[in-house]
PDB file of C-alpha atoms in Angstrom:
ATOM      1  CA  UNK A   1      -0.226   0.072  -0.067  1.00 62.00           C
ATOM      2  CA  UNK A   2       2.864   2.410   1.350  1.00 69.00           C
ATOM      3  CA  UNK A   3       4.548   1.469  -2.676  1.00 72.00           C
ATOM      4  CA  UNK A   4       1.538   2.639  -4.299  1.00 66.00           C
ATOM      5  CA  UNK A   5       0.938   5.798  -2.331  1.00 69.00           C
ATOM      6  CA  UNK A   6       4.428   6.583  -3.251  1.00 74.00           C
ATOM      7  CA  UNK A   7       3.902   6.414  -7.034  1.00 74.00           C
ATOM      8  CA  UNK A   8       0.824   9.060  -6.247  1.00 73.00           C
ATOM      9  CA  UNK A   9      -2.038   5.936  -7.062  1.00 74.00           C
ATOM     10  CA  UNK A  10      -4.425   5.533  -4.779  1.00 76.00           C
ATOM     11  CA  UNK A  11      -4.458   2.080  -2.593  1.00 78.00           C
ATOM     12  CA  UNK A  12      -6.881   0.123  -2.144  1.00 85.00           C
ATOM     13  CA  UNK A  13      -8.965  -0.538   0.905  1.00 89.00           C
ATOM     14  CA  UNK A  14      -8.876  -3.692   3.273  1.00 91.00           C
ATOM     15  CA  UNK A  15     -12.057  -5.609   2.911  1.00 94.00           C
ATOM     16  CA  UNK A  16     -12.954  -7.452   5.893  1.00 93.00           C
ATOM     17  CA  UNK A  17     -16.103  -9.949   6.591  1.00 92.00           C
ATOM     18  CA  UNK A  18     -18.501 -10.691   9.778  1.00 92.00           C
ATOM     19  CA  UNK A  19     -20.207 -14.432   9.719  1.00 92.00           C
ATOM     20  CA  UNK A  20     -21.636 -16.394  12.030  1.00 90.00           C
ATOM     21  CA  UNK A  21     -24.778 -17.373  14.064  1.00 88.00           C
ATOM     22  CA  UNK A  22     -27.263 -15.145  14.519  1.00 88.00           C
ATOM     23  CA  UNK A  23     -27.575 -12.517  17.477  1.00 84.00           C
ATOM     24  CA  UNK A  24     -24.902 -12.824  18.796  1.00 86.00           C
ATOM     25  CA  UNK A  25     -23.369  -9.116  18.099  1.00 88.00           C
ATOM     26  CA  UNK A  26     -21.274  -9.031  15.118  1.00 91.00           C
ATOM     27  CA  UNK A  27     -23.196  -5.968  13.707  1.00 92.00           C
ATOM     28  CA  UNK A  28     -22.859  -4.212  17.298  1.00 91.00           C
ATOM     29  CA  UNK A  29     -19.286  -4.842  17.413  1.00 92.00           C
ATOM     30  CA  UNK A  30     -18.726  -3.105  13.686  1.00 92.00           C
ATOM     31  CA  UNK A  31     -20.644  -0.605  14.612  1.00 92.00           C
ATOM     32  CA  UNK A  32     -18.045  -0.069  17.531  1.00 92.00           C
ATOM     33  CA  UNK A  33     -14.894  -0.522  14.796  1.00 91.00           C
ATOM     34  CA  UNK A  34     -17.076   2.149  12.372  1.00 91.00           C
ATOM     35  CA  UNK A  35     -17.612   4.552  15.716  1.00 88.00           C
ATOM     36  CA  UNK A  36     -21.580   4.990  14.481  1.00 89.00           C
ATOM     37  CA  UNK A  37     -24.413   3.581  14.747  1.00 88.00           C
ATOM     38  CA  UNK A  38     -24.191   2.399  11.073  1.00 85.00           C
ATOM     39  CA  UNK A  39     -25.692  -1.073  10.858  1.00 87.00           C
ATOM     40  CA  UNK A  40     -29.395  -1.720  12.602  1.00 84.00           C
ATOM     41  CA  UNK A  41     -28.779  -3.861  15.615  1.00 87.00           C
ATOM     42  CA  UNK A  42     -31.803  -6.052  18.072  1.00 82.00           C
ATOM     43  CA  UNK A  43     -32.040  -8.135  20.773  1.00 76.00           C
ATOM     44  CA  UNK A  44     -33.236 -10.554  18.573  1.00 77.00           C
ATOM     45  CA  UNK A  45     -32.287 -13.033  15.577  1.00 74.00           C
ATOM     46  CA  UNK A  46     -32.509 -12.275  12.262  1.00 76.00           C
ATOM     47  CA  UNK A  47     -32.647  -7.893  12.389  1.00 81.00           C
ATOM     48  CA  UNK A  48     -30.176  -7.965  10.228  1.00 84.00           C
ATOM     49  CA  UNK A  49     -31.653  -8.430   6.828  1.00 84.00           C
ATOM     50  CA  UNK A  50     -29.383  -8.465   3.531  1.00 89.00           C
ATOM     51  CA  UNK A  51     -25.355  -7.565   3.150  1.00 92.00           C
ATOM     52  CA  UNK A  52     -24.627  -4.001   4.050  1.00 91.00           C
ATOM     53  CA  UNK A  53     -20.327  -2.205   3.365  1.00 94.00           C
ATOM     54  CA  UNK A  54     -19.809  -0.483   6.321  1.00 92.00           C
ATOM     55  CA  UNK A  55     -17.115   2.192   5.609  1.00 90.00           C
ATOM     56  CA  UNK A  56     -14.496   2.539   8.427  1.00 87.00           C
ATOM     57  CA  UNK A  57     -12.117   4.862   6.860  1.00 85.00           C
ATOM     58  CA  UNK A  58     -10.369   5.232   3.909  1.00 85.00           C
ATOM     59  CA  UNK A  59      -8.139   2.394   4.309  1.00 88.00           C
ATOM     60  CA  UNK A  60     -10.737  -0.062   6.130  1.00 90.00           C
ATOM     61  CA  UNK A  61     -14.056  -1.540   4.604  1.00 93.00           C
ATOM     62  CA  UNK A  62     -16.425  -3.750   6.378  1.00 93.00           C
ATOM     63  CA  UNK A  63     -19.264  -6.173   5.693  1.00 93.00           C
ATOM     64  CA  UNK A  64     -21.495  -7.151   7.886  1.00 93.00           C
ATOM     65  CA  UNK A  65     -23.498 -10.344   7.196  1.00 92.00           C
ATOM     66  CA  UNK A  66     -27.008 -12.156   8.124  1.00 91.00           C
ATOM     67  CA  UNK A  67     -26.412 -14.730  10.958  1.00 88.00           C
ATOM     68  CA  UNK A  68     -26.123 -18.418   9.135  1.00 87.00           C
ATOM     69  CA  UNK A  69     -26.765 -21.733  10.446  1.00 84.00           C
ATOM     70  CA  UNK A  70     -27.094 -25.222   9.496  1.00 81.00           C
ATOM     71  CA  UNK A  71     -29.863 -26.649   7.228  1.00 80.00           C
ATOM     72  CA  UNK A  72     -30.465 -29.125   9.998  1.00 84.00           C
ATOM     73  CA  UNK A  73     -28.801 -29.917  13.172  1.00 84.00           C
ATOM     74  CA  UNK A  74     -27.090 -32.485  14.093  1.00 86.00           C
ATOM     75  CA  UNK A  75     -28.746 -33.428  17.214  1.00 90.00           C
ATOM     76  CA  UNK A  76     -32.336 -31.739  19.541  1.00 91.00           C
ATOM     77  CA  UNK A  77     -29.097 -31.167  21.959  1.00 91.00           C
ATOM     78  CA  UNK A  78     -27.450 -28.263  19.504  1.00 90.00           C
ATOM     79  CA  UNK A  79     -30.593 -27.188  18.812  1.00 90.00           C
ATOM     80  CA  UNK A  80     -32.005 -26.391  21.788  1.00 92.00           C
ATOM     81  CA  UNK A  81     -28.639 -24.473  22.895  1.00 91.00           C
ATOM     82  CA  UNK A  82     -28.674 -22.199  19.919  1.00 89.00           C
ATOM     83  CA  UNK A  83     -33.001 -21.774  20.416  1.00 90.00           C
ATOM     84  CA  UNK A  84     -31.483 -20.229  24.269  1.00 90.00           C
ATOM     85  CA  UNK A  85     -28.881 -17.931  22.878  1.00 85.00           C
ATOM     86  CA  UNK A  86     -31.414 -16.890  20.769  1.00 84.00           C
ATOM     87  CA  UNK A  87     -29.880 -17.487  17.411  1.00 85.00           C
ATOM     88  CA  UNK A  88     -33.191 -19.198  16.745  1.00 85.00           C
ATOM     89  CA  UNK A  89     -36.263 -17.396  16.143  1.00 80.00           C
ATOM     90  CA  UNK A  90     -38.967 -17.979  18.826  1.00 83.00           C
ATOM     91  CA  UNK A  91     -41.760 -19.466  16.012  1.00 84.00           C
ATOM     92  CA  UNK A  92     -39.853 -22.246  15.556  1.00 84.00           C
ATOM     93  CA  UNK A  93     -39.789 -23.703  19.056  1.00 88.00           C
ATOM     94  CA  UNK A  94     -41.877 -24.267  21.068  1.00 89.00           C
ATOM     95  CA  UNK A  95     -40.942 -21.704  23.816  1.00 89.00           C
ATOM     96  CA  UNK A  96     -42.199 -24.444  26.905  1.00 88.00           C
ATOM     97  CA  UNK A  97     -40.169 -26.974  25.892  1.00 89.00           C
ATOM     98  CA  UNK A  98     -37.274 -24.908  25.921  1.00 92.00           C
ATOM     99  CA  UNK A  99     -37.612 -23.729  29.255  1.00 88.00           C
ATOM    100  CA  UNK A 100     -37.859 -27.188  30.789  1.00 86.00           C
ATOM    101  CA  UNK A 101     -34.306 -27.586  28.858  1.00 90.00           C
ATOM    102  CA  UNK A 102     -32.800 -24.406  30.561  1.00 90.00           C
ATOM    103  CA  UNK A 103     -34.107 -25.710  34.350  1.00 85.00           C
ATOM    104  CA  UNK A 104     -32.967 -29.088  33.384  1.00 86.00           C
ATOM    105  CA  UNK A 105     -29.125 -27.601  32.916  1.00 90.00           C
ATOM    106  CA  UNK A 106     -29.366 -25.433  35.918  1.00 87.00           C
ATOM    107  CA  UNK A 107     -30.955 -28.702  37.472  1.00 87.00           C
ATOM    108  CA  UNK A 108     -27.425 -30.420  36.338  1.00 89.00           C
ATOM    109  CA  UNK A 109     -24.781 -27.749  36.620  1.00 92.00           C
ATOM    110  CA  UNK A 110     -26.401 -25.098  39.390  1.00 91.00           C
ATOM    111  CA  UNK A 111     -28.895 -26.468  42.135  1.00 89.00           C
ATOM    112  CA  UNK A 112     -27.992 -25.364  45.269  1.00 91.00           C
ATOM    113  CA  UNK A 113     -28.032 -21.475  43.107  1.00 90.00           C
ATOM    114  CA  UNK A 114     -31.940 -22.749  41.528  1.00 86.00           C
ATOM    115  CA  UNK A 115     -32.938 -23.961  45.314  1.00 87.00           C
ATOM    116  CA  UNK A 116     -31.130 -20.384  46.711  1.00 91.00           C
ATOM    117  CA  UNK A 117     -32.706 -18.050  44.389  1.00 90.00           C
ATOM    118  CA  UNK A 118     -35.911 -19.213  43.798  1.00 85.00           C
ATOM    119  CA  UNK A 119     -36.350 -20.641  47.575  1.00 88.00           C
ATOM    120  CA  UNK A 120     -36.757 -24.472  46.003  1.00 84.00           C
ATOM    121  CA  UNK A 121     -36.534 -27.675  48.079  1.00 84.00           C
ATOM    122  CA  UNK A 122     -35.113 -31.091  46.751  1.00 82.00           C
ATOM    123  CA  UNK A 123     -38.132 -32.110  46.106  1.00 82.00           C
ATOM    124  CA  UNK A 124     -39.156 -29.401  44.008  1.00 79.00           C
ATOM    125  CA  UNK A 125     -36.444 -29.714  41.417  1.00 76.00           C
ATOM    126  CA  UNK A 126     -37.676 -33.119  40.687  1.00 76.00           C
ATOM    127  CA  UNK A 127     -38.780 -33.428  37.043  1.00 63.00           C
ATOM    128  CA  UNK A 128     -42.258 -33.794  37.651  1.00 62.00           C
ATOM    129  CA  UNK A 129     -42.501 -31.182  39.550  1.00 65.00           C
ATOM    130  CA  UNK A 130     -40.663 -28.717  37.100  1.00 63.00           C
ATOM    131  CA  UNK A 131     -43.241 -29.676  34.598  1.00 65.00           C
ATOM    132  CA  UNK A 132     -45.841 -28.668  37.347  1.00 60.00           C
ATOM    133  CA  UNK A 133     -44.487 -25.433  37.778  1.00 57.00           C
TER     134      UNK A 133
END
C-alpha cells in the first residue's frame, strides 16, 4: 500500500467480513469499529436482513452479514442450545420445551443456586415438579 501511494496511486481499502450464527453481536462489533450506528441492531435474530458494507475509513471497509445456521441440526441438543442463546427465531421452537431444557441444565450444573434463588427444595427440582410449575 505504501508503495502504491508513493507512486501517486490510490490504494484499495482492506476489506473484512463478519460471519457467524444469528444474534451474537456481529453488527454491534462492526458499529464499534466504525464509531457510529451504521448497522441496525436488536436483541433478536434476523435484524440484519442482507449484506451491508460499512466504511470505517479510507483504508478499511467491513461487510456486515446476516447470521447463518446449518440447514439441519445434528442433534436436538444443538438446537436447544441455539434456541437458548436466541440464535433461532421464537416461532421455530416451543418456548415451554426450551424452558424445561434450561431448567434441566440449571438443575444439572447449579442446583444449589437454583434452590437458593427461587427458594426451592430438592423435591421441587424433580422433573415432575418442574413440569408442574
